[in-house]
XYZ file of C-alpha atoms in Angstrom:
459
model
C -81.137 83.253 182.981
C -83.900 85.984 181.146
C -83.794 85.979 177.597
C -86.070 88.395 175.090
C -86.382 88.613 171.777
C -89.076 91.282 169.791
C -89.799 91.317 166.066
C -86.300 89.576 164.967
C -84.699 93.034 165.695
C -83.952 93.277 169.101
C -82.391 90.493 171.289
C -81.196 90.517 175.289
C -80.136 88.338 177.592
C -79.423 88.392 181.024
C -77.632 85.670 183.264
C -77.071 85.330 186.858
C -74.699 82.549 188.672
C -73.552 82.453 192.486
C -71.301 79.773 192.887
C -69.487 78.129 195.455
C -65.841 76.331 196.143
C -64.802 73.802 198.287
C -61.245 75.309 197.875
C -61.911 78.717 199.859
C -62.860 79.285 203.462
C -66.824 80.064 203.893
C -66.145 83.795 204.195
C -64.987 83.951 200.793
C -66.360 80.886 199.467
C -69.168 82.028 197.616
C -68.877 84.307 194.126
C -71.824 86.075 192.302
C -70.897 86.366 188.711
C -73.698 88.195 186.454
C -73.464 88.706 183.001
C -75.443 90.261 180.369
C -75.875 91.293 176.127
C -77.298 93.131 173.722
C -78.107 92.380 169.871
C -79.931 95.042 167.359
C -80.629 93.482 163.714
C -80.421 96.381 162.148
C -81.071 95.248 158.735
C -84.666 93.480 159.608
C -85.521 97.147 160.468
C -88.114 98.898 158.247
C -86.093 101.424 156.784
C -83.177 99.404 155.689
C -85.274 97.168 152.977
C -83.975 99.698 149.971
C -80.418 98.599 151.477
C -81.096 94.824 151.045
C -79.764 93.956 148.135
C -76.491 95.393 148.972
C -76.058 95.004 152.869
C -78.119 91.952 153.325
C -77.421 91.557 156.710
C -76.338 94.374 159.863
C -76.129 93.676 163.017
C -74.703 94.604 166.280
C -73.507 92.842 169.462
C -72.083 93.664 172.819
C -71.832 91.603 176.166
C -70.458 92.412 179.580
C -70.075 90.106 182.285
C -67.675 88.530 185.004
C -66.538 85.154 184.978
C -65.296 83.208 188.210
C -62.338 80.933 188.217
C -61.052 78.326 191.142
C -58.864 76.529 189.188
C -55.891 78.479 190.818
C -52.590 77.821 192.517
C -51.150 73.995 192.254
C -53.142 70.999 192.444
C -51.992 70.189 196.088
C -53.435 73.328 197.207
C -56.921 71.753 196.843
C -57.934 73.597 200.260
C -56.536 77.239 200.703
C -57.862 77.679 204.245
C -55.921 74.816 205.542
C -52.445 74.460 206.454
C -50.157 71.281 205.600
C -48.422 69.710 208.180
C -45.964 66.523 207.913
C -45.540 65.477 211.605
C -43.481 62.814 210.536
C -40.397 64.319 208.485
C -37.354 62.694 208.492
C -35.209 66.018 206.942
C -35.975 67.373 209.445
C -35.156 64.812 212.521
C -33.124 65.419 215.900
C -30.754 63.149 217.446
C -30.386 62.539 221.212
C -27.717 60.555 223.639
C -24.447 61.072 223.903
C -23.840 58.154 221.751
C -26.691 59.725 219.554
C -28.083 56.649 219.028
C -31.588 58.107 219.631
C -33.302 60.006 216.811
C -36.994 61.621 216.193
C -38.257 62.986 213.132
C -39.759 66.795 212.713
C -42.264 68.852 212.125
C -42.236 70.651 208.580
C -45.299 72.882 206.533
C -45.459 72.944 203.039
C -48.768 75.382 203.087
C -49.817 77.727 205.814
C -53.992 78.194 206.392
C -55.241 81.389 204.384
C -58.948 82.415 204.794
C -58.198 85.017 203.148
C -57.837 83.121 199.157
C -60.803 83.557 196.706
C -61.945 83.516 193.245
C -60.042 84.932 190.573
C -62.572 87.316 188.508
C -62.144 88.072 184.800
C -64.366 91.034 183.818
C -65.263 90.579 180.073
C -66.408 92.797 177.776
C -66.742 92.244 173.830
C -68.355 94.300 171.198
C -69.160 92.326 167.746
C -70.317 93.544 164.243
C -71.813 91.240 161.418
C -72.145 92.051 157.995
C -73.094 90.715 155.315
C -72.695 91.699 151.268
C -74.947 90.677 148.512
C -76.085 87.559 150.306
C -72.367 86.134 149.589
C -69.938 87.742 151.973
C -70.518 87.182 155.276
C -67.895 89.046 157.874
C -67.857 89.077 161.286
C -65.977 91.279 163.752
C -65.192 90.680 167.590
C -63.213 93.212 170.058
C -62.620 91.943 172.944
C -61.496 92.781 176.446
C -60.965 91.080 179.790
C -59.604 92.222 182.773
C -58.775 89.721 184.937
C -58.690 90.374 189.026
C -57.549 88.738 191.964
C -54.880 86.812 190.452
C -52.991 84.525 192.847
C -49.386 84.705 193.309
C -46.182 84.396 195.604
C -45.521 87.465 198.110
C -42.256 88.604 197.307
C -39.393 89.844 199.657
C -40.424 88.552 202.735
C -37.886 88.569 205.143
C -36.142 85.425 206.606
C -36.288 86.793 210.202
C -40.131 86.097 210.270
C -39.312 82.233 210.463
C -41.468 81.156 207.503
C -40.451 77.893 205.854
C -43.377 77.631 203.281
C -44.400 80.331 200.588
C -47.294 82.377 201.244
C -49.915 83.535 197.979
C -52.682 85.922 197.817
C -54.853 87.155 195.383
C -52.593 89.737 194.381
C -52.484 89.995 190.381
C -54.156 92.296 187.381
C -53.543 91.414 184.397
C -55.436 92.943 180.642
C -55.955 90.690 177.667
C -57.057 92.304 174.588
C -57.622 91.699 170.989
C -59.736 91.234 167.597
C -61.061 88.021 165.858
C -62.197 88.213 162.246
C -63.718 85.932 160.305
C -64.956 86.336 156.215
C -66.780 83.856 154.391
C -68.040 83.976 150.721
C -69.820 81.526 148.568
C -70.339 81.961 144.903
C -72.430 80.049 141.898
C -72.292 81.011 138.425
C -74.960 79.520 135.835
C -71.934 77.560 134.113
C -71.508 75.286 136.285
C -68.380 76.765 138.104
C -68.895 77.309 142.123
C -66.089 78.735 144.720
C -66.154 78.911 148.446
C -63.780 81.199 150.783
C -62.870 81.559 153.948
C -60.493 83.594 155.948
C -59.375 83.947 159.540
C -58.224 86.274 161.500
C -57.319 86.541 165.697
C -54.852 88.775 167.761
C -54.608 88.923 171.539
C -52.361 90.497 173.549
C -52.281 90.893 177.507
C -50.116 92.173 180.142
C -49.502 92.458 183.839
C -51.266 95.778 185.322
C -50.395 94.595 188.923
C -47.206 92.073 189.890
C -45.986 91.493 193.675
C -42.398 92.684 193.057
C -39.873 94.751 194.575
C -39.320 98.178 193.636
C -36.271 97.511 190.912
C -33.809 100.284 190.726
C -33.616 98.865 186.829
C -36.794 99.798 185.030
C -36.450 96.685 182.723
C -36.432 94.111 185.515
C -40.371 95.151 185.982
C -43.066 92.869 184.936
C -45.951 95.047 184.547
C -46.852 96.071 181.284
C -45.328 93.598 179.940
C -46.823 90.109 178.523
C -47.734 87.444 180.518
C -45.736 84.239 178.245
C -42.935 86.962 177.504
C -39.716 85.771 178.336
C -36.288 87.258 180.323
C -33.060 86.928 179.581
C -29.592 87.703 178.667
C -28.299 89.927 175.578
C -25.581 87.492 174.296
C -23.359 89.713 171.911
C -21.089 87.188 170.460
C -18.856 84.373 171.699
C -15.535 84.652 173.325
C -12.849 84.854 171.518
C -10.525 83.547 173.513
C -9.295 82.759 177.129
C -7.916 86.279 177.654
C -10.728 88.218 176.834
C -12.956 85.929 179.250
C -10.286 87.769 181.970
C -10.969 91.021 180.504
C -14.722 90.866 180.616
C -17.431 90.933 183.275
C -17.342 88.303 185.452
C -20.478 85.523 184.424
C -21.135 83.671 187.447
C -22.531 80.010 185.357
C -19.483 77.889 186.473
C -16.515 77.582 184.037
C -16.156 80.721 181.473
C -13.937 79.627 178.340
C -13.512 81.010 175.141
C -15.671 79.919 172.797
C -18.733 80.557 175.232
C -21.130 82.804 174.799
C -20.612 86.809 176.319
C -23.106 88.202 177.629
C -24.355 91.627 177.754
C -23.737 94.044 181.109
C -26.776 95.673 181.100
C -26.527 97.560 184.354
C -22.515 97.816 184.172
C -21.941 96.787 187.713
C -18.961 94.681 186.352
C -20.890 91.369 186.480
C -23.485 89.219 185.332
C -26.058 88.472 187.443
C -30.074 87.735 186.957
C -29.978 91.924 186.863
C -28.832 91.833 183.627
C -31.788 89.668 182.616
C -34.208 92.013 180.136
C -37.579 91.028 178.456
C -36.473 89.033 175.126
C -38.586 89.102 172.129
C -42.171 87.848 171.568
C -44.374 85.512 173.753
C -43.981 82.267 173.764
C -48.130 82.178 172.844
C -48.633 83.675 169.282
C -50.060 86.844 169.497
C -51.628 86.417 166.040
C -52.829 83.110 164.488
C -55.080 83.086 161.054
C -55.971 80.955 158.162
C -57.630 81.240 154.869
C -58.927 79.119 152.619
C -60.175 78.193 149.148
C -62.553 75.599 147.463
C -63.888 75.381 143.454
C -65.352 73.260 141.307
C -65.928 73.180 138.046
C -68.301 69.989 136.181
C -67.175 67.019 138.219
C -63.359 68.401 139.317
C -63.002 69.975 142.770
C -59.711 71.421 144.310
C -59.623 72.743 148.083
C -57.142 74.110 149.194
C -55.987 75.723 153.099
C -53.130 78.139 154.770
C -52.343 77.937 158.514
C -49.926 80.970 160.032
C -49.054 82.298 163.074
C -47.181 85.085 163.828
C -45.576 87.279 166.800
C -44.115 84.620 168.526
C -40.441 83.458 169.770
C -39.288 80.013 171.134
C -35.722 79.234 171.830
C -33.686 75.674 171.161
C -33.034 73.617 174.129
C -29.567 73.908 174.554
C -29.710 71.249 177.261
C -31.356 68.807 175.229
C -29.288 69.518 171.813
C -25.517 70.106 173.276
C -23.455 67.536 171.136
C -21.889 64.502 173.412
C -23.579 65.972 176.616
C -24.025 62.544 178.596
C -26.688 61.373 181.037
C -27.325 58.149 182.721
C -30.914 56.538 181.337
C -33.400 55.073 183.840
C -36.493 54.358 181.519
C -37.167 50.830 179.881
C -35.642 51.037 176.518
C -32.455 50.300 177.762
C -30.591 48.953 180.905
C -30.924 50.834 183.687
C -27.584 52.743 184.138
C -27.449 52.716 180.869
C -25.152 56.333 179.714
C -26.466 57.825 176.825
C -25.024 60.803 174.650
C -26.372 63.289 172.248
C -25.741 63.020 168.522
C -24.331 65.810 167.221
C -26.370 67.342 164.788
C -25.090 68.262 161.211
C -26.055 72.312 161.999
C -23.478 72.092 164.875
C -21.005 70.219 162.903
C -20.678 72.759 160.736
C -20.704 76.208 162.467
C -19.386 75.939 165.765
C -16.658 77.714 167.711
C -13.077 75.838 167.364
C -9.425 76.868 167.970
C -8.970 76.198 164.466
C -11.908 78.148 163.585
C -12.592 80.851 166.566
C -15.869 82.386 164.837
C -17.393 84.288 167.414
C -20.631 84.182 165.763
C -20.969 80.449 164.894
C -23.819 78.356 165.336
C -23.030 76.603 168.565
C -20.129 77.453 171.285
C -17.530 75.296 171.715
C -17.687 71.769 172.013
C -18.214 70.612 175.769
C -18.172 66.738 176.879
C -20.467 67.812 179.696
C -23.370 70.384 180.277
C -22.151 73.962 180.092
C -24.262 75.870 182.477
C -22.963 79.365 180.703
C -24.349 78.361 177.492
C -27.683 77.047 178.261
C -28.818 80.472 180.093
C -31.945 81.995 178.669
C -30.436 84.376 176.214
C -30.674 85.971 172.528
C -28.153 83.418 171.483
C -30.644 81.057 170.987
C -33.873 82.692 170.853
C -35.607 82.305 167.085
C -38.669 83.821 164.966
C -41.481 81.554 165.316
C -43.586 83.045 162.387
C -44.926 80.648 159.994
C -47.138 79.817 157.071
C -48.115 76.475 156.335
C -49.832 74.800 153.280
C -52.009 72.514 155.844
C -54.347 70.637 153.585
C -54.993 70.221 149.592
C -57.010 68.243 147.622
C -57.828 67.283 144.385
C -60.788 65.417 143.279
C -63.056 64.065 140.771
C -66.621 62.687 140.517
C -68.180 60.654 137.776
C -71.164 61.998 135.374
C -74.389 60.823 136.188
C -74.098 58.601 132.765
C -71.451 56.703 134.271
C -73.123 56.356 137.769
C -76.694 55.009 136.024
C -74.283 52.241 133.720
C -72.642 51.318 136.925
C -75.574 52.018 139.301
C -73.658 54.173 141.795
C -75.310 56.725 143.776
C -72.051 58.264 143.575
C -68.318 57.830 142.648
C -65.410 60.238 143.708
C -61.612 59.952 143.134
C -59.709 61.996 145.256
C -55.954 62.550 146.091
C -54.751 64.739 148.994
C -51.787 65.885 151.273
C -51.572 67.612 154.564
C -48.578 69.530 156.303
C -47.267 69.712 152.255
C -45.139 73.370 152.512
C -43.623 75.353 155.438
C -42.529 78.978 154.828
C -40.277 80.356 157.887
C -37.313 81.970 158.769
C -36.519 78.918 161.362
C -34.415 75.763 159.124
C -33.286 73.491 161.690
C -36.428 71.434 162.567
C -40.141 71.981 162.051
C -40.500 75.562 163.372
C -44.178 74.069 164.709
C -41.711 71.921 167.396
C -40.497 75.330 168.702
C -37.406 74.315 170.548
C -38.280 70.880 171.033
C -36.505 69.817 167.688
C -34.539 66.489 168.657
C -38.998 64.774 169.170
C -41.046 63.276 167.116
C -41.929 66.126 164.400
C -44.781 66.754 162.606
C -46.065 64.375 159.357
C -46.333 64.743 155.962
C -48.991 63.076 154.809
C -50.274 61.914 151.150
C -53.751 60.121 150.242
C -55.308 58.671 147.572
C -59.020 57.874 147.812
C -61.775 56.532 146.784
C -65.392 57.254 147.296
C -68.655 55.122 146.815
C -72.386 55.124 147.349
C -74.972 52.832 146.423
């Protein structure tokens, strides 16, 4: 590492790592990763003292460097270069004799050696500005790139005929993340007695594939580059069936039993069946592509109030239609109950009351029909279920008081505070069901509410 820094104005540093893995083969074993940045104050220079008052502080940032990563693949693959062998497997056994009494177990491979593995290498490049207004404001401003290299993944489409009975990976994948994270602060004293404190946050990010292993699709949608990494695919669900005959009518969906009441899905390539073909990129990520905050605290005398917003936004999640289908059973196996025990799922109120009947054949209800078992046509990864995951939560307030320094000499207190406070008090979002915070996890244990009231003393 070489660092330098002249006159408070001008600021570099340099760093230089070559690192080594135990997971890689010794040809690619090794990986130098440099890095380096650049800071000008400009405001500490001569000519910007007339600007001082105003633009107390200027100054600019920008680092480049590459940054290694081993932590790739699964944790069995702890050595790439290796193969795995079970000498010993009984799935895969032979039996001998003509009374085939006689039996030996096989030989199976779950990894094949590959010398050819490596690092993965993110090349990262942000650019910063700081700035800061009358000695009160301070804002601060990050854009950021990374392009990350060598990304491992599954080769696709290779054939059957070469004999292979494990998956094979290479360092394949590109992938660009992208964004901007912005941060304000301001602090403020008038001669009164009345003080505030501000803060605001800001971050989006956004990536996508540049380079996937794929086939070449004859449907432009089925492609994954270009597109977000956490992005989902799925289904277009238009509606539910109406009824038994137009199930005939329709496209065939291959996801067992087809009823009316289920939900229809969309033919995207009108080949007169659905079929993971039809499956297009739904929505947002499942990450948040923005997240922010902002806060507020004041005082006045001896009463303070603070107060602060959490939000996230660009996001989708979908309910678990496996783990919320009404009467679906399952036999349990854990230690709350007897093992064998059959469990079934409540059925919750929002299903009870919009949900696709022969007495009430709304094609557009809540929930399909009612199923004693799993429906494997319903619980496909579709628009019937996907929902907004945008939110904006009051996370914390508080409220407090502290004593005059009268009362603190009669009672000889360094200090005495009174406070009362909540946290998780107000949710605004589009989603009603649950917590929108439990994404599609709604039926665990969701998020508290909490209320204090406190007390503070120092002698």
């Amino acid at each position: 590492r070489f660092t330098y820094a002249y006159d408070s104005r001008y600021y570099a540093e340099f760093n230089f790592g070559y690192n080594g893995s135990e997971r890689f083969y010794k040809n690619n074993r090794f990986g130098f990763f440099p890095s380096g940045g650049l800071a000008w104050s400009i405001s500490n220079e001569k000519f910007w003292s007339e600007l001082k008052p105003v633009v107390s502080n200027l100054r600019l940032r920008a680092t480049y460097g590459l940054v290694g990563n081993d932590a790739i693949g699964s944790a069995a693959d702890r050595f790439f270069y290796l193969s795995n062998v079970d000498m010993n497997n009984e799935g895969r056994s032979a039996v001998f004799g003509t009374d085939r009494s006689y039996s030996r177990d096989g030989v199976s491979i779950s990894r094949y050696s590959n010398f050819d593995i490596t690092w993965e290498t993110a090349y990262k490049t942000n650019l910063a500005l700081e700035v800061g207004l009358f000695d009160k404001v301070q804002i601060m401003a990050d854009f950021f790139r990374e392009h990350r290299k060598n990304i491992l993944m599954p080769r696709q489409d290779i054939p059957s005929t070469m004999g292979l009975s494990a998956p094979i990976s290479a360092n394949l994948g590109e992938a660009i993340g992208k964004g901007v994270d912005i941060s304000v602060d301001y602090s403020h004293s008038l001669p009164s007695g009345v003080w505030m404190q501000a803060l605001a946050n800001f971050t989006y990010a956004t990536n996508a594939f540049e380079v996937y292993e794929e086939p070449e699709y004859d449907e432009s949608w089925l492609t994954r580059v270009g597109y977000p990494i956490s992005l989902q695919r799925g289904f277009i669900a238009e509606r539910l069936f109406l009824d038994d005959e137009e199930v005939a009518n329709a496209p065939r969906q291959n996801f067992g039993e087809v009823r009316g009441g289920d939900i229809k899905y969309l033919d995207v390539n009108q080949d007169g069946e659905i079929t993971a073909l039809d499956k297009v990129p739904l929505g947002y990520p499942t990450v948040p592509e923005i997240n922010y905050g902002f806060g507020l605290s004041a005082g006045y005398r001896g009463v303070d109030i603070s107060v602060f917003f959490q939000g996230l936004a660009r996001e989708s999640f979908w309910i678990d239609a496996a783990a919320t289908a009404p009467f679906a059973s399952y036999v349990y196996s854990g230690e709350s109950f007897p093992s064998g025990t059959i469990l079934q799922n409540q059925l919750l109120k929002a299903y009870a009351e919009s949900h696709w009947s022969e007495d009430n054949r709304d094609v557009y209800a809540l929930w399909p029909r009612l199923s004693a078992t799993a429906n494997s046509n319903n619980q496909q990864r579709s628009t019937w279920f996907m929902r907004d995951g945008d939110f904006l939560r009051l996370k914390q307030l508080e409220i407090g008081y502290s004593f005059s320094e009268n009362v603190l000499t009669r009672l000889r207190l360094a200090t005495l505070r009174v406070y009362v406070s909540g946290t998780n008090l107000l949710t605004w979002s589009k989603f009603k069901l649950w917590d929108v915070e439990m994404a599609g996890n709604g039926l665990g244990y969701p998020i508290q509410r909490v209320y204090n009231l406190g007390l503070q003393v120092s002698f």
